[in-house]
Amino acid sequence: GERRFRGWSGKAVRGPPPRFEWLRQELNQDGTFPGGEQPLSIVILGASGDLARKKIYPTLWWLFRDGLLPDVTYFTGFARTPLSVTELQERCHPHLQASPGEEELLSRFLSLQSFVQGQYGEAGAFGALDQHLRALPGGPRAHRLFYLALPPTLYGTVTQHLHSTCMAPGWTRVIVEKPFGRDLRSSEALSAQLGALFREEQLYRIDHYLGKEMVQNLMVLRFGNRLFGPIWNRDNVACVVVTFKEPFGTDGRGGYFDAFGIIRDVMQNHLLQMLCLVAMEKPASTNADDVRDEKVKVLKSIDPVQLQDVVLGQYVGDPEGPPERRRGYLEDPTVPPGSSTPTFAAAVLRVNNERWDGVPFVLRCGKALNERKAEVRLQFRAVPGDIFAQRCKRNELVVRVQPREAVYAKMNTKRPGLSLQPLEAELDLTYGSRYRGVKLPDAYERLLLDVICGNQTHFVRSDELREAWRIFTPLLDAIDQSAQKPIPYKHGSRGPPEADELLQRAGFLYEGTYKWVDPHQR
Ligand code: BG6
């Protein structure tokens, strides 16, 4: 096939002055920042696709803009269709844009882009990619980072070619995105394929929730405070609820979604990862393998989820709602007619170890719900020996991942004034007010930086992935074989009421007397 190299200026361009000099220094002290000397090639396979357009190129631009990439970094897109810098910019609109004063930086970033066109199954195309990478300034010495922004069906072929033709003179690292298979069997097959070609330290399996500020904060909150350690167990915690809600439906993404469903899309990965960070023991250190060893132990203590511990739902249009809520899942033209794929799921998991025996961990997630929210909530047991005529409510600790990051603890306090009655209030750490003006980086920014620094803490190890599939595969098989349809719920509602009943049965007490109010709006 025809191959075109376009957009590359051909001369070495040094990166921008590092805006985040402190971060570079911090990373340097750990000895992990690749530093200025060793050139880096970042290769985006699937450069014309959705992920590249929406996430990868914008993230690379932000990292470049903030001076967080090695001084000599070149970006190469590989795709079946030819692509030019202008097309790239158009596709990434509005993310690849310069704020006032950044124009020169952006044009410098764009001048470092190049594209190689080729078929994924064609060895020659990868030979050409290799030659191209070698011809870049610093190319003969450069590290190579390959981002597989591709459907997993192509992983096997593409990694074969990368392995035989495109290995770097320096290090080679490969980023893969979910879905890592559809179940334990397919995931194991995929892992075996990749594992035969690359060592575990070369493989970066992204779960972007692990790159979120508040998800990363779970470790610091838990292990950096004496306040929480002693009560973080079955003696004090009644129930843990991990929630993921989105206010929009599949909206044209039904083709992908329908083949997977909400359990594979978010529960088996994002929610389960958050559960692990809540439930795990303190790792020996913050090193990647120490942390992941503890996560794997948690997963090993969880039995496969049973169908009777699960509520499944599928959204239907709300004829009285605003226009965007009128369309149900089955009316999305990209969804196969009559599909019984769940768009909502709530499941009770049990961590059968000394710390958590008997404590339900409820995971619930859904599309087309009433709000956008992701949070982790620990509900504590009632205070024993009540002397306040049962007016004290259970304490809750909530880590809100998004939107409006916050950590707050629901607690009882004396009603201010002459009264001695308990009143529900909160200890509130809302990031927007405590850290005014601090911009939290996007999950992908942190994760890409981690890959460049060689830090795997926030990436999924192969045994972790295997355990995650072990927990959900029997359930997914049972769902596929069951003739039962998911429970319909209205677009824009809280999901099926049966999920609230499941939560209640599990032991979560919903009082309905408290509502968190953003301090800015109090
Ligand atoms: C993705 C899922 O992994 O996460 C999507 O495939 C979901 O269905 C998305 O919308 C949510 O991510 P975020 O960062 O917007 O909460």
Coordinates of C-alpha atoms and ligand atoms in Angstrom, one line a residue:
G1 CA 0.0 0.0 0.0
E2 CA 0.9 3.6 -0.4
R3 CA 2.7 5.1 2.6
R4 CA 2.9 8.8 3.3
F5 CA 5.0 10.6 5.8
R6 CA 3.6 14.0 6.4
G7 CA 3.8 16.9 8.7
W8 CA 7.2 16.2 10.2
S9 CA 9.5 19.1 10.2
G10 CA 12.6 17.0 10.0
K11 CA 14.7 18.9 12.4
A12 CA 15.2 18.4 16.1
V13 CA 13.1 20.8 18.1
R14 CA 13.6 21.2 21.8
G15 CA 10.6 21.0 24.0
P16 CA 9.1 24.0 25.8
P17 CA 10.6 25.4 29.0
P18 CA 9.2 23.1 31.7
R19 CA 6.3 24.8 33.4
F20 CA 6.2 22.1 36.0
E21 CA 9.9 22.3 36.9
W22 CA 9.1 21.1 40.5
L23 CA 7.4 18.0 39.1
R24 CA 10.3 17.2 36.9
Q25 CA 12.5 17.6 39.9
E26 CA 10.3 15.4 42.1
L27 CA 10.3 12.7 39.4
N28 CA 14.1 13.1 38.9
Q29 CA 14.7 12.5 42.6
D30 CA 13.0 9.1 42.3
G31 CA 15.3 8.6 39.4
T32 CA 12.3 7.9 37.2
F33 CA 12.0 10.9 34.9
P34 CA 13.5 10.0 31.6
G35 CA 15.3 13.3 31.6
G36 CA 16.4 15.5 28.8
E37 CA 19.0 13.3 27.1
Q38 CA 17.2 10.2 25.9
P39 CA 14.9 10.8 22.9
L40 CA 11.4 9.4 22.9
S41 CA 9.1 8.3 20.1
I42 CA 5.4 8.0 20.9
V43 CA 3.5 6.0 18.4
I44 CA -0.2 6.1 18.3
L45 CA -1.6 3.0 16.5
G46 CA -5.1 3.8 15.4
A47 CA -4.3 7.5 15.1
S48 CA -7.5 8.3 13.2
G49 CA -9.8 6.6 15.7
D50 CA -12.0 8.0 18.4
L51 CA -9.8 7.3 21.4
A52 CA -6.8 9.0 19.7
R53 CA -8.9 12.0 18.7
K54 CA -10.7 12.5 22.0
K55 CA -8.1 11.4 24.5
I56 CA -4.6 10.6 23.4
Y57 CA -3.6 13.5 21.2
P58 CA -5.2 16.1 23.5
T59 CA -3.4 14.5 26.4
L60 CA -0.1 14.6 24.6
W61 CA -0.5 18.2 23.8
W62 CA -1.2 19.1 27.5
L63 CA 1.8 17.2 28.6
F64 CA 4.0 18.9 25.9
R65 CA 2.5 22.3 26.8
D66 CA 3.4 21.8 30.4
G67 CA 6.9 20.7 29.7
L68 CA 6.4 17.2 31.0
L69 CA 7.8 15.2 28.1
P70 CA 11.4 14.4 27.5
D71 CA 13.1 17.3 25.6
V72 CA 13.4 15.3 22.4
T73 CA 10.0 13.7 21.8
Y74 CA 8.4 12.9 18.5
F75 CA 4.9 11.7 17.8
T76 CA 4.0 9.3 15.1
G77 CA 0.5 8.3 14.2
F78 CA -0.1 5.0 12.4
A79 CA -3.5 4.3 10.7
R80 CA -5.0 2.7 7.7
T81 CA -6.3 6.0 6.4
P82 CA -3.8 8.8 5.5
L83 CA -3.8 11.6 7.9
S84 CA -2.2 15.1 7.9
V85 CA -1.5 17.5 10.7
T86 CA -4.4 19.7 9.6
E87 CA -6.7 16.8 9.6
L88 CA -5.5 15.7 13.0
Q89 CA -6.1 19.2 14.4
E90 CA -9.6 19.3 12.8
R91 CA -10.4 15.9 14.3
C92 CA -9.2 16.8 17.7
H93 CA -11.2 20.0 17.8
P94 CA -11.7 21.7 20.2
H95 CA -9.0 20.0 22.3
L96 CA -5.9 20.7 20.1
Q97 CA -6.1 24.4 20.5
A98 CA -3.9 27.0 22.0
S99 CA -5.0 29.4 24.7
P100 CA -3.7 32.9 24.3
G101 CA 0.1 32.9 24.5
E102 CA 0.4 29.2 23.7
E103 CA 0.3 29.6 19.9
E104 CA 4.0 29.0 19.4
L105 CA 4.0 26.0 21.6
L106 CA 1.2 24.5 19.8
S107 CA 2.8 25.0 16.4
R108 CA 5.9 23.4 17.8
F109 CA 3.9 20.5 19.1
L110 CA 2.3 20.1 15.6
S111 CA 5.7 20.3 13.9
L112 CA 6.7 17.1 15.9
Q113 CA 3.9 15.1 14.4
S114 CA 4.2 12.6 11.6
F115 CA 2.1 9.9 10.2
V116 CA 2.7 6.5 8.7
Q117 CA -0.1 4.9 6.7
G118 CA -0.4 1.1 6.5
Q119 CA -2.5 -2.0 7.0
Y120 CA -2.3 -3.6 10.4
G121 CA -1.8 -7.1 9.0
E122 CA 1.0 -6.1 6.7
A123 CA 4.5 -6.8 7.9
G124 CA 5.9 -4.2 5.4
A125 CA 4.0 -1.4 6.9
F126 CA 5.7 -2.1 10.2
G127 CA 9.0 -2.2 8.5
A128 CA 8.3 1.2 7.2
L129 CA 7.2 2.4 10.6
D130 CA 10.5 1.2 12.0
Q131 CA 12.5 3.0 9.4
H132 CA 10.5 6.1 9.9
L133 CA 11.2 6.0 13.7
R134 CA 14.9 5.5 13.1
A135 CA 15.0 8.4 10.7
L136 CA 13.6 10.8 13.3
P137 CA 16.2 13.0 15.1
G138 CA 17.6 10.9 17.9
G139 CA 15.7 7.9 16.4
P140 CA 18.6 5.5 16.5
R141 CA 18.7 5.8 20.3
A142 CA 15.2 6.6 21.1
H143 CA 12.8 4.8 23.5
R144 CA 9.5 3.8 21.9
L145 CA 6.1 4.0 23.4
F146 CA 3.4 2.3 21.4
Y147 CA -0.2 3.2 22.2
L148 CA -2.6 0.6 20.9
A149 CA -5.7 2.7 20.3
L150 CA -7.2 -0.2 18.4
P151 CA -10.0 -2.7 18.8
P152 CA -8.6 -5.7 20.8
T153 CA -9.2 -8.0 17.8
L154 CA -6.1 -6.3 16.3
Y155 CA -3.9 -6.6 19.4
G156 CA -2.5 -10.0 18.4
T157 CA -1.4 -9.1 14.9
V158 CA -0.2 -5.7 15.7
T159 CA 1.9 -6.7 18.7
Q160 CA 3.4 -9.6 16.6
H161 CA 4.6 -7.0 14.1
L162 CA 5.8 -4.6 16.7
H163 CA 7.8 -7.4 18.4
S164 CA 9.4 -8.6 15.2
T165 CA 10.0 -5.3 13.5
C166 CA 9.7 -2.3 15.7
M167 CA 11.5 -2.9 19.0
A168 CA 13.3 0.2 20.3
P169 CA 17.0 0.6 20.7
G170 CA 16.1 1.9 24.2
W171 CA 13.1 0.7 26.1
T172 CA 9.8 -0.4 24.4
R173 CA 6.5 0.0 26.2
V174 CA 3.1 -0.9 25.0
I175 CA -0.2 0.7 26.3
V176 CA -3.4 -1.3 25.9
E177 CA -6.9 -0.2 26.6
K178 CA -9.9 -2.2 27.7
P179 CA -11.8 -4.2 26.8
F180 CA -9.2 -6.8 27.6
G181 CA -11.4 -9.6 26.4
R182 CA -15.0 -10.4 27.1
D183 CA -14.6 -13.0 29.8
L184 CA -12.0 -15.1 31.5
R185 CA -11.3 -17.3 28.5
S186 CA -10.8 -14.5 25.9
S187 CA -8.9 -12.4 28.4
E188 CA -6.5 -15.3 29.1
A189 CA -6.0 -15.9 25.4
L190 CA -5.2 -12.2 24.9
S191 CA -2.9 -12.2 27.9
A192 CA -1.1 -15.3 26.6
Q193 CA -0.6 -13.6 23.2
L194 CA 0.8 -10.4 24.7
G195 CA 2.8 -12.2 27.4
A196 CA 4.6 -14.3 24.8
L197 CA 5.9 -11.1 23.2
F198 CA 6.4 -8.6 26.0
R199 CA 7.5 -8.8 29.6
E200 CA 5.0 -7.6 32.2
E201 CA 7.0 -4.5 32.8
Q202 CA 6.6 -3.5 29.2
L203 CA 2.8 -3.8 29.2
Y204 CA 0.6 -1.0 30.6
R205 CA -3.0 -1.9 30.8
I206 CA -5.0 1.3 31.3
D207 CA -7.9 1.6 33.6
H208 CA -8.3 5.3 33.5
Y209 CA -10.1 5.4 36.9
L210 CA -6.7 4.6 38.4
G211 CA -5.5 8.0 37.1
K212 CA -8.2 10.0 38.8
E213 CA -7.2 12.3 41.6
M214 CA -9.6 11.0 44.2
V215 CA -9.1 7.3 43.3
Q216 CA -5.4 7.9 43.9
N217 CA -6.2 9.7 47.1
L218 CA -7.8 6.6 48.6
M219 CA -4.3 5.3 49.4
V220 CA -3.2 8.5 51.1
L221 CA -6.4 9.0 53.0
R222 CA -6.4 5.4 54.3
F223 CA -2.7 4.9 55.0
G224 CA -1.7 8.5 55.8
N225 CA -4.2 9.1 58.6
R226 CA -4.4 7.5 62.0
L227 CA -8.0 8.6 62.1
F228 CA -9.2 6.0 59.7
G229 CA -6.9 2.9 60.0
P230 CA -8.3 1.5 63.3
I231 CA -12.0 1.7 62.2
W232 CA -11.5 0.5 58.6
N233 CA -12.9 -3.0 59.2
R234 CA -15.9 -5.3 59.8
D235 CA -16.2 -4.2 63.4
N236 CA -17.0 -0.6 62.4
V237 CA -18.0 -0.6 58.7
A238 CA -21.6 -1.7 58.0
C239 CA -21.5 -1.4 54.2
V240 CA -19.4 -0.1 51.4
V241 CA -21.1 1.3 48.3
V242 CA -19.2 2.2 45.1
T243 CA -21.4 4.2 42.7
F244 CA -21.0 5.3 39.0
K245 CA -23.8 7.3 37.4
E246 CA -24.0 8.9 34.0
P247 CA -26.8 11.1 32.8
F248 CA -26.5 10.2 29.1
G249 CA -27.2 7.0 27.2
T250 CA -25.2 5.2 24.6
D251 CA -25.8 7.9 22.0
G252 CA -24.4 6.3 19.0
R253 CA -21.8 4.2 20.9
G254 CA -24.3 1.4 21.0
G255 CA -22.4 -0.8 18.7
Y256 CA -19.5 -1.2 21.1
F257 CA -21.6 -1.0 24.2
D258 CA -24.1 -3.6 23.2
A259 CA -21.4 -6.2 22.8
F260 CA -20.2 -5.6 26.3
G261 CA -22.8 -4.2 28.6
I262 CA -22.4 -2.1 31.7
I263 CA -20.8 -4.9 33.8
R264 CA -17.9 -5.3 31.3
D265 CA -17.8 -1.6 30.5
V266 CA -17.4 -0.2 34.0
M267 CA -18.1 -2.6 36.8
Q268 CA -15.5 -5.3 36.2
N269 CA -12.8 -2.6 35.9
H270 CA -13.4 0.9 37.2
L271 CA -15.7 -0.1 40.1
L272 CA -13.8 -3.2 41.1
Q273 CA -10.5 -1.2 41.1
M274 CA -12.0 1.3 43.5
L275 CA -13.3 -1.6 45.7
C276 CA -9.7 -3.0 45.8
L277 CA -8.3 0.3 46.9
V278 CA -10.9 0.5 49.7
A279 CA -10.5 -3.1 50.8
M280 CA -6.8 -3.9 50.5
E281 CA -4.3 -4.2 53.3
K282 CA -1.6 -1.6 53.7
P283 CA 1.1 -2.5 51.1
A284 CA 4.7 -2.9 52.2
S285 CA 5.5 0.3 50.2
T286 CA 4.0 2.4 47.4
N287 CA 6.0 0.4 44.8
A288 CA 3.9 -0.9 41.9
D289 CA 4.1 -4.5 42.8
D290 CA 3.6 -4.1 46.5
V291 CA 0.4 -2.2 45.8
R292 CA -0.8 -4.7 43.2
D293 CA 0.1 -7.6 45.3
E294 CA -2.4 -6.3 47.9
K295 CA -5.1 -5.7 45.3
V296 CA -4.7 -9.2 44.0
K297 CA -5.1 -10.6 47.5
V298 CA -8.4 -8.7 47.9
L299 CA -9.7 -10.1 44.6
K300 CA -8.7 -13.6 45.5
S301 CA -10.9 -13.3 48.6
I302 CA -14.0 -12.5 46.5
D303 CA -16.2 -15.3 45.3
P304 CA -17.8 -15.1 41.9
V305 CA -20.9 -12.9 41.9
Q306 CA -24.2 -14.8 41.9
L307 CA -27.1 -13.8 39.7
Q308 CA -29.4 -13.5 42.8
D309 CA -27.1 -10.8 44.2
V310 CA -27.5 -8.6 41.1
V311 CA -30.1 -6.2 39.7
L312 CA -29.9 -5.5 36.0
G313 CA -31.7 -2.7 34.2
Q314 CA -32.0 -1.2 30.7
Y315 CA -33.2 2.4 30.1
V316 CA -36.3 3.3 28.2
G317 CA -37.3 6.7 26.9
D318 CA -39.1 9.1 29.1
P319 CA -41.9 10.5 26.9
E320 CA -42.5 13.4 29.3
G321 CA -38.8 14.2 29.7
P322 CA -36.7 16.7 27.8
P323 CA -35.8 15.7 24.2
E324 CA -32.5 14.1 25.1
R325 CA -34.2 11.7 27.5
R326 CA -37.0 10.6 25.2
R327 CA -35.0 7.9 23.5
G328 CA -34.6 4.6 25.1
Y329 CA -31.6 2.2 24.7
L330 CA -33.5 0.1 22.1
E331 CA -34.3 3.2 20.1
D332 CA -30.6 4.0 19.6
P333 CA -30.0 3.1 16.0
T334 CA -26.6 1.6 16.8
V335 CA -28.1 -0.9 19.2
P336 CA -29.3 -4.2 17.7
P337 CA -33.1 -4.6 17.9
G338 CA -34.5 -6.4 21.0
S339 CA -31.1 -6.4 22.8
S340 CA -31.2 -7.4 26.4
T341 CA -27.8 -5.9 27.3
P342 CA -28.0 -4.2 30.7
T343 CA -27.2 -0.5 30.9
F344 CA -27.6 -0.6 34.7
A345 CA -26.3 -3.0 37.2
A346 CA -26.1 -3.3 41.0
A347 CA -24.2 -6.2 42.6
V348 CA -23.3 -7.3 46.1
L349 CA -19.8 -8.6 46.5
R350 CA -18.2 -10.1 49.7
V351 CA -14.6 -9.9 50.6
N352 CA -14.1 -13.1 52.6
N353 CA -11.1 -12.2 54.7
E354 CA -10.4 -11.3 58.3
R355 CA -10.9 -7.6 57.9
W356 CA -14.1 -7.7 55.8
D357 CA -16.0 -10.9 56.5
G358 CA -19.7 -10.1 56.5
V359 CA -19.4 -6.6 55.1
P360 CA -21.3 -6.1 51.8
F361 CA -19.6 -4.2 49.0
V362 CA -22.2 -2.9 46.7
L363 CA -21.1 -1.9 43.2
R364 CA -23.7 0.0 41.2
C365 CA -23.4 1.7 37.9
G366 CA -25.6 2.9 35.1
K367 CA -26.1 5.0 32.0
A368 CA -29.0 7.4 31.4
L369 CA -29.5 8.1 35.1
N370 CA -30.5 11.3 36.9
E371 CA -27.0 12.7 37.4
R372 CA -23.2 12.3 36.8
K373 CA -21.5 11.0 39.9
A374 CA -18.8 8.6 40.9
E375 CA -18.2 8.0 44.6
V376 CA -17.1 5.6 47.2
R377 CA -19.2 5.5 50.4
L378 CA -18.4 3.8 53.7
Q379 CA -21.4 3.6 56.0
F380 CA -20.4 2.9 59.6
R381 CA -22.3 0.9 62.2
A382 CA -24.7 2.7 64.6
V383 CA -23.1 3.9 67.8
P384 CA -23.7 1.2 70.4
G385 CA -25.4 2.2 73.6
D386 CA -27.7 5.0 72.4
I387 CA -28.4 7.9 74.8
F388 CA -29.9 10.3 72.3
A389 CA -33.2 8.6 71.7
Q390 CA -31.9 7.3 68.4
R391 CA -31.4 10.7 66.9
C392 CA -27.9 10.0 65.9
K393 CA -27.5 8.9 62.3
R394 CA -24.9 6.5 61.1
N395 CA -21.6 8.1 60.1
E396 CA -20.6 7.9 56.5
L397 CA -17.3 8.7 54.8
V398 CA -17.7 9.7 51.2
V399 CA -15.0 10.1 48.7
R400 CA -16.5 11.8 45.7
V401 CA -14.4 11.1 42.6
Q402 CA -16.5 13.3 40.3
P403 CA -17.8 15.8 39.6
R404 CA -16.5 18.4 42.2
E405 CA -14.0 16.2 44.0
A406 CA -14.6 16.0 47.7
V407 CA -14.0 14.0 50.9
Y408 CA -16.6 14.4 53.5
A409 CA -17.7 12.6 56.6
K410 CA -21.3 12.7 57.8
M411 CA -21.3 13.1 61.5
N412 CA -23.5 14.0 64.4
T413 CA -22.9 17.3 66.2
K414 CA -24.7 19.2 68.9
R415 CA -27.3 21.5 67.4
P416 CA -25.7 24.9 67.7
G417 CA -27.4 27.0 70.4
L418 CA -29.2 26.1 73.5
S419 CA -30.3 22.7 72.3
L420 CA -28.5 19.5 73.2
Q421 CA -30.0 17.5 70.4
P422 CA -27.7 15.8 67.9
L423 CA -27.8 17.2 64.4
E424 CA -26.4 15.7 61.2
A425 CA -23.6 17.7 59.8
E426 CA -20.3 17.0 57.9
L427 CA -16.6 17.4 58.0
D428 CA -16.0 18.7 54.5
L429 CA -13.0 18.7 52.3
T430 CA -14.3 20.1 49.1
Y431 CA -11.4 20.5 46.7
G432 CA -13.0 23.5 44.9
S433 CA -12.9 25.5 48.1
R434 CA -9.8 24.1 49.9
Y435 CA -7.6 24.1 46.8
R436 CA -9.0 27.1 44.9
G437 CA -7.5 27.5 41.5
V438 CA -5.6 24.2 41.5
K439 CA -6.1 22.5 38.2
L440 CA -6.3 18.7 38.6
P441 CA -4.8 16.9 35.6
D442 CA -6.9 14.6 33.6
A443 CA -6.5 10.9 34.3
Y444 CA -4.9 10.2 31.0
E445 CA -2.3 12.9 31.6
R446 CA -1.1 11.2 34.8
L447 CA -1.2 7.8 33.3
L448 CA 0.8 8.7 30.2
L449 CA 3.4 10.4 32.3
D450 CA 3.6 7.3 34.5
V451 CA 4.2 5.2 31.4
I452 CA 7.0 7.5 30.4
C453 CA 8.5 7.3 33.9
G454 CA 8.1 3.5 34.0
N455 CA 5.8 3.5 36.9
Q456 CA 3.2 0.7 36.8
T457 CA 1.4 1.4 40.2
H458 CA -1.7 2.7 38.5
F459 CA -1.9 0.0 35.8
V460 CA -3.5 -3.4 35.9
R461 CA -1.3 -6.4 36.3
S462 CA -2.1 -9.6 34.4
D463 CA -3.0 -11.6 37.6
E464 CA -5.2 -8.7 38.7
L465 CA -7.1 -8.8 35.4
R466 CA -7.4 -12.6 35.6
E467 CA -9.0 -12.4 39.1
A468 CA -11.4 -9.6 38.0
W469 CA -12.6 -11.8 35.2
R470 CA -12.9 -14.8 37.4
I471 CA -15.2 -12.9 39.7
F472 CA -17.6 -11.8 36.9
T473 CA -17.4 -14.5 34.2
P474 CA -19.9 -17.0 35.8
L475 CA -22.4 -14.1 36.2
L476 CA -21.9 -12.9 32.6
D477 CA -22.4 -16.4 31.4
A478 CA -25.5 -16.8 33.5
I479 CA -26.8 -13.5 32.1
D480 CA -26.2 -14.6 28.5
Q481 CA -28.0 -17.8 29.1
S482 CA -30.9 -16.4 31.1
A483 CA -34.1 -15.6 29.3
Q484 CA -34.8 -12.8 31.8
K485 CA -34.9 -9.3 30.5
P486 CA -33.3 -6.4 32.4
I487 CA -35.7 -4.3 34.4
P488 CA -36.7 -1.2 32.4
Y489 CA -36.0 2.2 34.0
K490 CA -36.7 5.7 32.7
H491 CA -34.0 7.7 31.1
G492 CA -33.1 10.3 33.7
S493 CA -34.3 8.3 36.7
R494 CA -32.4 6.8 39.7
G495 CA -32.5 3.4 38.0
P496 CA -34.7 0.4 38.9
P497 CA -36.1 0.7 42.5
E498 CA -35.1 -3.0 42.9
A499 CA -31.5 -1.8 43.2
D500 CA -32.4 0.3 46.3
E501 CA -34.1 -2.8 47.7
L502 CA -30.9 -4.8 47.0
L503 CA -28.9 -2.2 48.9
Q504 CA -31.2 -2.2 51.8
R505 CA -31.2 -6.0 52.0
A506 CA -27.4 -5.9 51.9
G507 CA -27.5 -3.7 55.0
F508 CA -27.2 -0.1 53.8
L509 CA -29.5 2.2 55.7
Y510 CA -30.8 5.1 53.7
E511 CA -32.3 7.7 56.0
G512 CA -33.1 10.3 53.4
T513 CA -32.6 13.1 56.0
Y514 CA -29.3 14.4 54.7
K515 CA -28.3 16.0 51.5
W516 CA -24.8 17.1 50.8
V517 CA -24.7 20.7 49.7
D518 CA -21.8 22.2 47.8
P519 CA -20.2 24.7 50.3
H520 CA -20.2 27.3 47.5
Q521 CA -24.0 27.1 47.4
R522 CA -24.6 26.9 51.1
Ligands
BG6_1 C1 -15.2 4.3 30.0 C2 -16.5 3.6 29.6 O1 -14.3 3.4 30.4 O2 -15.5 5.2 31.1 C3 -17.6 4.6 29.2 O3 -16.2 2.8 28.5 C4 -17.7 5.6 30.3 O4 -18.8 3.9 29.0 C5 -16.4 6.2 30.8 O5 -18.6 6.6 29.9 C6 -16.5 7.1 32.0 O6 -15.3 7.7 32.2 P1 -15.3 9.1 33.0 O7 -13.9 9.4 33.1 O8 -16.0 10.1 32.1 O9 -16.0 8.9 34.2

